[in-house]
Amino acid sequence: MPNLNLSAVNGRRRFLTLLGTGAAVLAVAASTTLSTPAMAADPVTDSGTDLAGWTTVVGDGVFAAAGQAPVNAADITTEHRGTDSRLRSNILNRGIMAHNITYKPVTGASMMTVVHQASYSFQMPFVPSTSGGPRNAQTVEGGLFVWDGANTRYDYGTAFQWVLNPWDANFGKIRVWTGTSWSAASYLKPDTAWHQVSFLVDPVGQRVELTIDGTQIAAPYSKTTKNGWGTEVAARLQAEAISLYPGSTATWGPQHEVLVKDWSWTRQ
């Protein structure tokens, strides 16, 4: 599960003002001394072919073998290539497990009152294997969350985890985030095909939907406690890649990469 310090995020944040009243409605209200009726806000949609403008940080799924320096920003990168973005972890091939979180934040109080619908496509450009080699993987993950730092101080939403460590008995399983842990929910055979994930998070209705390749995955409306996070209200869409656990005495580790493209995020 990603751990981001949202109070430190800047640059891409913006407040969304969701207003909507027509001149005719205002005229009627003024002439009859009635209050203006509430009107549904128009949807706001962000989209892109790659993840340019998103933020990349080191997540909490990290490990450093004996004698290795702690995982840091030099161990991950995300390359934006126009038609897709390539998330890479353990790019220096150290004896570590590195966690790349690439995410888009949107900040504003309305994030807790709108319904969020988002999707993107992802692809493994290689199939993890016990044969080893320069590339291997631990997981591919992604999620959509809303941090309510102003009131409840919970992080609400949903996320998936695709288990890709080829030595793991759960290889290929899809897990979902419960708020405290990962729980097995489905299976996706590791391959090099493009897959699409869709998320829905409705904080008011306290519900989520998670779909992969058109198949709905049973996932709970999770709420997660966070220590040291700020008092803002902020939503975020994220894609993640965690490199292979190398072992406690490793001096070398393979790189992991995942491709992401064609993302969309609508809020209404």
CSV table of C-alpha atoms in Angstrom, one decimal:
chain,number,residue,atom,x,y,z
A,1,MET,CA,0.0,0.0,0.0
A,2,PRO,CA,1.5,3.3,-1.0
A,3,ASN,CA,2.6,5.8,1.7
A,4,LEU,CA,2.7,9.4,0.4
A,5,ASN,CA,3.3,12.6,2.3
A,6,LEU,CA,0.6,14.6,0.7
A,7,SER,CA,1.4,17.7,2.6
A,8,ALA,CA,4.7,17.9,0.7
A,9,VAL,CA,3.1,17.6,-2.8
A,10,ASN,CA,2.9,20.8,-4.9
A,11,GLY,CA,3.1,21.8,-8.5
A,12,ARG,CA,0.2,19.8,-10.1
A,13,ARG,CA,-2.3,20.6,-7.3
A,14,ARG,CA,-5.3,22.7,-8.2
A,15,PHE,CA,-8.6,23.6,-6.5
A,16,LEU,CA,-11.7,22.6,-8.4
A,17,THR,CA,-14.7,25.0,-8.2
A,18,LEU,CA,-17.8,23.1,-9.0
A,19,LEU,CA,-20.5,25.7,-9.7
A,20,GLY,CA,-23.5,25.8,-11.8
A,21,THR,CA,-26.5,28.1,-12.0
A,22,GLY,CA,-28.1,29.4,-15.2
A,23,ALA,CA,-29.1,33.0,-15.6
A,24,ALA,CA,-32.8,32.0,-16.1
A,25,VAL,CA,-32.8,30.1,-12.8
A,26,LEU,CA,-31.3,33.1,-11.0
A,27,ALA,CA,-33.9,35.5,-12.5
A,28,VAL,CA,-36.7,33.3,-11.3
A,29,ALA,CA,-35.3,33.0,-7.9
A,30,ALA,CA,-34.9,36.8,-7.6
A,31,SER,CA,-38.4,37.5,-8.8
A,32,THR,CA,-40.1,35.0,-6.5
A,33,THR,CA,-37.8,35.5,-3.4
A,34,LEU,CA,-37.1,31.7,-3.5
A,35,SER,CA,-33.6,30.3,-2.9
A,36,THR,CA,-31.7,29.1,-6.0
A,37,PRO,CA,-32.2,25.4,-6.4
A,38,ALA,CA,-29.1,23.2,-6.2
A,39,MET,CA,-27.8,22.0,-9.6
A,40,ALA,CA,-25.6,19.1,-10.3
A,41,ALA,CA,-22.0,20.0,-11.2
A,42,ASP,CA,-20.7,19.3,-14.6
A,43,PRO,CA,-18.2,16.5,-14.7
A,44,VAL,CA,-14.5,17.4,-14.8
A,45,THR,CA,-12.3,15.0,-16.8
A,46,ASP,CA,-8.5,14.8,-17.0
A,47,SER,CA,-6.9,12.4,-19.4
A,48,GLY,CA,-3.7,11.7,-21.3
A,49,THR,CA,-1.8,9.2,-23.4
A,50,ASP,CA,1.1,9.0,-21.0
A,51,LEU,CA,1.7,10.2,-17.4
A,52,ALA,CA,3.5,13.4,-18.2
A,53,GLY,CA,3.0,15.9,-15.3
A,54,TRP,CA,2.5,13.2,-12.7
A,55,THR,CA,4.7,12.9,-9.6
A,56,THR,CA,7.1,10.0,-9.0
A,57,VAL,CA,8.2,9.1,-5.5
A,58,VAL,CA,9.6,6.1,-3.5
A,59,GLY,CA,6.9,4.1,-1.8
A,60,ASP,CA,7.0,2.1,1.3
A,61,GLY,CA,7.4,-1.4,-0.3
A,62,VAL,CA,11.2,-1.3,0.0
A,63,PHE,CA,14.0,-3.5,1.2
A,64,ALA,CA,17.8,-3.1,1.2
A,65,ALA,CA,20.0,-6.2,1.7
A,66,ALA,CA,23.0,-6.1,4.1
A,67,GLY,CA,25.6,-3.6,3.1
A,68,GLN,CA,23.2,-1.8,0.7
A,69,ALA,CA,22.3,1.9,1.0
A,70,PRO,CA,18.6,2.6,1.7
A,71,VAL,CA,16.3,2.8,-1.3
A,72,ASN,CA,16.2,6.3,-2.6
A,73,ALA,CA,14.9,8.4,-5.5
A,74,ALA,CA,18.0,7.4,-7.7
A,75,ASP,CA,16.7,3.8,-7.7
A,76,ILE,CA,13.4,4.6,-9.6
A,77,THR,CA,12.4,6.6,-12.6
A,78,THR,CA,9.3,7.1,-14.8
A,79,GLU,CA,9.9,7.9,-18.5
A,80,HIS,CA,7.2,9.6,-20.4
A,81,ARG,CA,7.3,8.6,-24.1
A,82,GLY,CA,4.3,10.2,-25.6
A,83,THR,CA,2.3,7.0,-26.3
A,84,ASP,CA,3.0,5.6,-22.9
A,85,SER,CA,5.0,6.0,-19.7
A,86,ARG,CA,7.5,3.4,-18.4
A,87,LEU,CA,7.7,3.0,-14.7
A,88,ARG,CA,11.1,1.5,-13.7
A,89,SER,CA,12.3,0.2,-10.3
A,90,ASN,CA,15.8,-0.7,-9.2
A,91,ILE,CA,17.3,0.9,-12.2
A,92,LEU,CA,20.9,0.6,-10.8
A,93,ASN,CA,20.5,-3.1,-10.2
A,94,ARG,CA,21.4,-2.9,-6.6
A,95,GLY,CA,20.6,-5.6,-3.9
A,96,ILE,CA,17.3,-3.9,-3.1
A,97,MET,CA,13.6,-4.0,-3.6
A,98,ALA,CA,12.5,-0.6,-4.9
A,99,HIS,CA,8.9,0.8,-5.0
A,100,ASN,CA,8.0,3.3,-7.8
A,101,ILE,CA,4.8,5.2,-7.2
A,102,THR,CA,3.7,7.5,-10.0
A,103,TYR,CA,0.6,9.5,-9.2
A,104,LYS,CA,-1.6,12.4,-10.1
A,105,PRO,CA,-3.0,14.5,-7.2
A,106,VAL,CA,-6.0,16.8,-7.2
A,107,THR,CA,-6.6,18.8,-4.0
A,108,GLY,CA,-9.8,20.5,-2.8
A,109,ALA,CA,-12.6,20.0,-0.3
A,110,SER,CA,-15.0,18.8,-3.1
A,111,MET,CA,-12.9,15.6,-3.5
A,112,MET,CA,-14.9,14.1,-0.6
A,113,THR,CA,-18.2,15.0,-2.2
A,114,VAL,CA,-17.8,13.9,-5.8
A,115,VAL,CA,-17.8,10.5,-7.5
A,116,HIS,CA,-14.4,9.6,-9.0
A,117,GLN,CA,-14.2,7.3,-12.0
A,118,ALA,CA,-10.7,6.5,-13.5
A,119,SER,CA,-9.0,4.1,-15.7
A,120,TYR,CA,-5.7,3.3,-17.5
A,121,SER,CA,-4.1,0.5,-19.5
A,122,PHE,CA,-0.9,-1.3,-18.3
A,123,GLN,CA,1.4,-3.8,-19.8
A,124,MET,CA,4.3,-6.0,-18.6
A,125,PRO,CA,7.0,-5.8,-21.4
A,126,PHE,CA,8.4,-9.2,-20.1
A,127,VAL,CA,7.1,-12.2,-18.3
A,128,PRO,CA,8.7,-12.7,-14.9
A,129,SER,CA,10.6,-16.0,-14.7
A,130,THR,CA,12.5,-18.2,-12.2
A,131,SER,CA,15.2,-18.4,-15.0
A,132,GLY,CA,16.3,-15.0,-13.7
A,133,GLY,CA,17.8,-12.4,-16.1
A,134,PRO,CA,18.1,-8.6,-16.1
A,135,ARG,CA,14.4,-8.0,-15.5
A,136,ASN,CA,12.0,-9.6,-13.0
A,137,ALA,CA,9.2,-8.3,-10.8
A,138,GLN,CA,7.6,-8.3,-7.4
A,139,THR,CA,4.3,-6.6,-8.1
A,140,VAL,CA,2.4,-4.2,-10.3
A,141,GLU,CA,-0.1,-2.1,-8.3
A,142,GLY,CA,-2.5,0.8,-8.8
A,143,GLY,CA,-5.3,2.6,-7.0
A,144,LEU,CA,-7.6,5.6,-6.6
A,145,PHE,CA,-7.8,7.2,-3.1
A,146,VAL,CA,-9.1,10.3,-1.4
A,147,TRP,CA,-7.3,11.6,1.7
A,148,ASP,CA,-9.7,13.4,4.1
A,149,GLY,CA,-7.1,15.3,6.1
A,150,ALA,CA,-9.6,18.0,7.2
A,151,ASN,CA,-12.1,15.8,9.0
A,152,THR,CA,-11.9,12.0,9.5
A,153,ARG,CA,-8.1,11.7,8.7
A,154,TYR,CA,-8.7,8.5,6.8
A,155,ASP,CA,-7.5,7.6,3.3
A,156,TYR,CA,-10.5,6.2,1.4
A,157,GLY,CA,-10.5,4.2,-1.9
A,158,THR,CA,-9.5,1.0,-3.6
A,159,ALA,CA,-6.3,-0.6,-5.0
A,160,PHE,CA,-5.2,-3.8,-6.7
A,161,GLN,CA,-1.9,-5.7,-6.5
A,162,TRP,CA,-0.8,-8.1,-9.2
A,163,VAL,CA,1.7,-10.6,-7.7
A,164,LEU,CA,4.5,-11.2,-10.1
A,165,ASN,CA,7.3,-12.7,-8.1
A,166,PRO,CA,7.8,-16.0,-10.0
A,167,TRP,CA,9.0,-17.8,-6.8
A,168,ASP,CA,5.8,-16.8,-4.9
A,169,ALA,CA,3.1,-19.4,-4.6
A,170,ASN,CA,0.6,-16.5,-5.3
A,171,PHE,CA,2.2,-15.8,-8.7
A,172,GLY,CA,-0.5,-14.2,-10.9
A,173,LYS,CA,-3.0,-13.5,-8.2
A,174,ILE,CA,-4.8,-10.2,-8.0
A,175,ARG,CA,-5.1,-8.9,-4.5
A,176,VAL,CA,-7.2,-5.9,-3.2
A,177,TRP,CA,-6.5,-3.4,-0.5
A,178,THR,CA,-8.7,-3.8,2.6
A,179,GLY,CA,-7.4,-0.8,4.5
A,180,THR,CA,-5.0,-2.8,6.6
A,181,SER,CA,-3.7,-5.6,4.3
A,182,TRP,CA,-3.9,-7.2,0.9
A,183,SER,CA,-6.5,-9.9,0.3
A,184,ALA,CA,-6.6,-12.4,-2.6
A,185,ALA,CA,-9.6,-11.6,-5.0
A,186,SER,CA,-8.8,-12.9,-8.5
A,187,TYR,CA,-6.2,-14.2,-10.9
A,188,LEU,CA,-4.6,-12.7,-14.0
A,189,LYS,CA,-2.1,-14.9,-15.9
A,190,PRO,CA,1.2,-13.0,-16.2
A,191,ASP,CA,1.8,-12.1,-19.8
A,192,THR,CA,2.8,-9.2,-22.1
A,193,ALA,CA,-0.7,-8.2,-23.2
A,194,TRP,CA,-2.2,-4.8,-22.5
A,195,HIS,CA,-4.7,-4.8,-19.6
A,196,GLN,CA,-7.2,-2.1,-18.5
A,197,VAL,CA,-8.0,-1.3,-14.9
A,198,SER,CA,-11.0,0.9,-14.0
A,199,PHE,CA,-11.7,2.4,-10.6
A,200,LEU,CA,-14.7,4.0,-9.0
A,201,VAL,CA,-14.6,5.7,-5.6
A,202,ASP,CA,-17.7,7.3,-4.1
A,203,PRO,CA,-16.9,8.8,-0.7
A,204,VAL,CA,-20.5,9.9,0.0
A,205,GLY,CA,-22.0,6.6,-0.8
A,206,GLN,CA,-19.0,4.8,0.8
A,207,ARG,CA,-18.6,2.4,-2.2
A,208,VAL,CA,-16.0,1.4,-4.7
A,209,GLU,CA,-15.8,-0.6,-7.9
A,210,LEU,CA,-12.7,-2.2,-9.3
A,211,THR,CA,-12.6,-3.8,-12.8
A,212,ILE,CA,-9.8,-5.4,-14.7
A,213,ASP,CA,-10.3,-6.2,-18.4
A,214,GLY,CA,-14.1,-5.8,-18.0
A,215,THR,CA,-14.3,-8.2,-15.1
A,216,GLN,CA,-15.4,-6.7,-11.8
A,217,ILE,CA,-13.2,-7.6,-8.8
A,218,ALA,CA,-14.8,-7.8,-5.4
A,219,ALA,CA,-13.1,-5.0,-3.4
A,220,PRO,CA,-14.1,-3.3,-0.2
A,221,TYR,CA,-14.4,0.5,0.4
A,222,SER,CA,-11.2,0.8,2.3
A,223,LYS,CA,-10.2,3.3,4.8
A,224,THR,CA,-6.6,3.6,5.9
A,225,THR,CA,-5.0,5.5,8.8
A,226,LYS,CA,-1.9,7.6,7.9
A,227,ASN,CA,0.6,9.1,10.3
A,228,GLY,CA,2.1,12.5,9.6
A,229,TRP,CA,-0.1,13.4,6.7
A,230,GLY,CA,-1.5,17.0,6.3
A,231,THR,CA,-4.8,18.6,6.8
A,232,GLU,CA,-5.7,19.0,3.2
A,233,VAL,CA,-8.4,17.0,1.2
A,234,ALA,CA,-6.7,15.4,-1.8
A,235,ALA,CA,-7.5,12.7,-4.3
A,236,ARG,CA,-4.9,10.8,-6.3
A,237,LEU,CA,-4.7,8.3,-9.1
A,238,GLN,CA,-1.7,6.1,-9.0
A,239,ALA,CA,0.3,3.4,-10.8
A,240,GLU,CA,3.1,1.4,-9.1
A,241,ALA,CA,5.9,-1.0,-9.7
A,242,ILE,CA,7.8,-2.9,-7.0
A,243,SER,CA,11.0,-4.7,-8.0
A,244,LEU,CA,11.8,-8.2,-7.0
A,245,TYR,CA,12.8,-9.0,-3.4
A,246,PRO,CA,16.5,-9.9,-3.9
A,247,GLY,CA,17.3,-11.8,-0.7
A,248,SER,CA,18.9,-10.7,2.6
A,249,THR,CA,22.5,-10.9,1.4
A,250,ALA,CA,22.1,-9.8,-2.3
A,251,THR,CA,24.6,-7.5,-3.9
A,252,TRP,CA,22.6,-7.3,-7.2
A,253,GLY,CA,19.0,-7.3,-8.2
A,254,PRO,CA,17.0,-7.2,-11.5
A,255,GLN,CA,15.2,-4.2,-12.8
A,256,HIS,CA,11.4,-4.1,-13.0
A,257,GLU,CA,9.3,-2.1,-15.4
A,258,VAL,CA,5.7,-1.6,-16.4
A,259,LEU,CA,4.1,0.4,-19.1
A,260,VAL,CA,1.0,2.6,-18.5
A,261,LYS,CA,-1.0,4.6,-21.1
A,262,ASP,CA,-4.4,6.1,-22.0
A,263,TRP,CA,-5.5,7.3,-18.6
A,264,SER,CA,-8.7,9.1,-17.7
A,265,TRP,CA,-10.2,10.5,-14.5
A,266,THR,CA,-13.7,12.0,-14.2
A,267,ARG,CA,-15.1,13.7,-11.1
A,268,GLN,CA,-18.7,14.6,-10.7
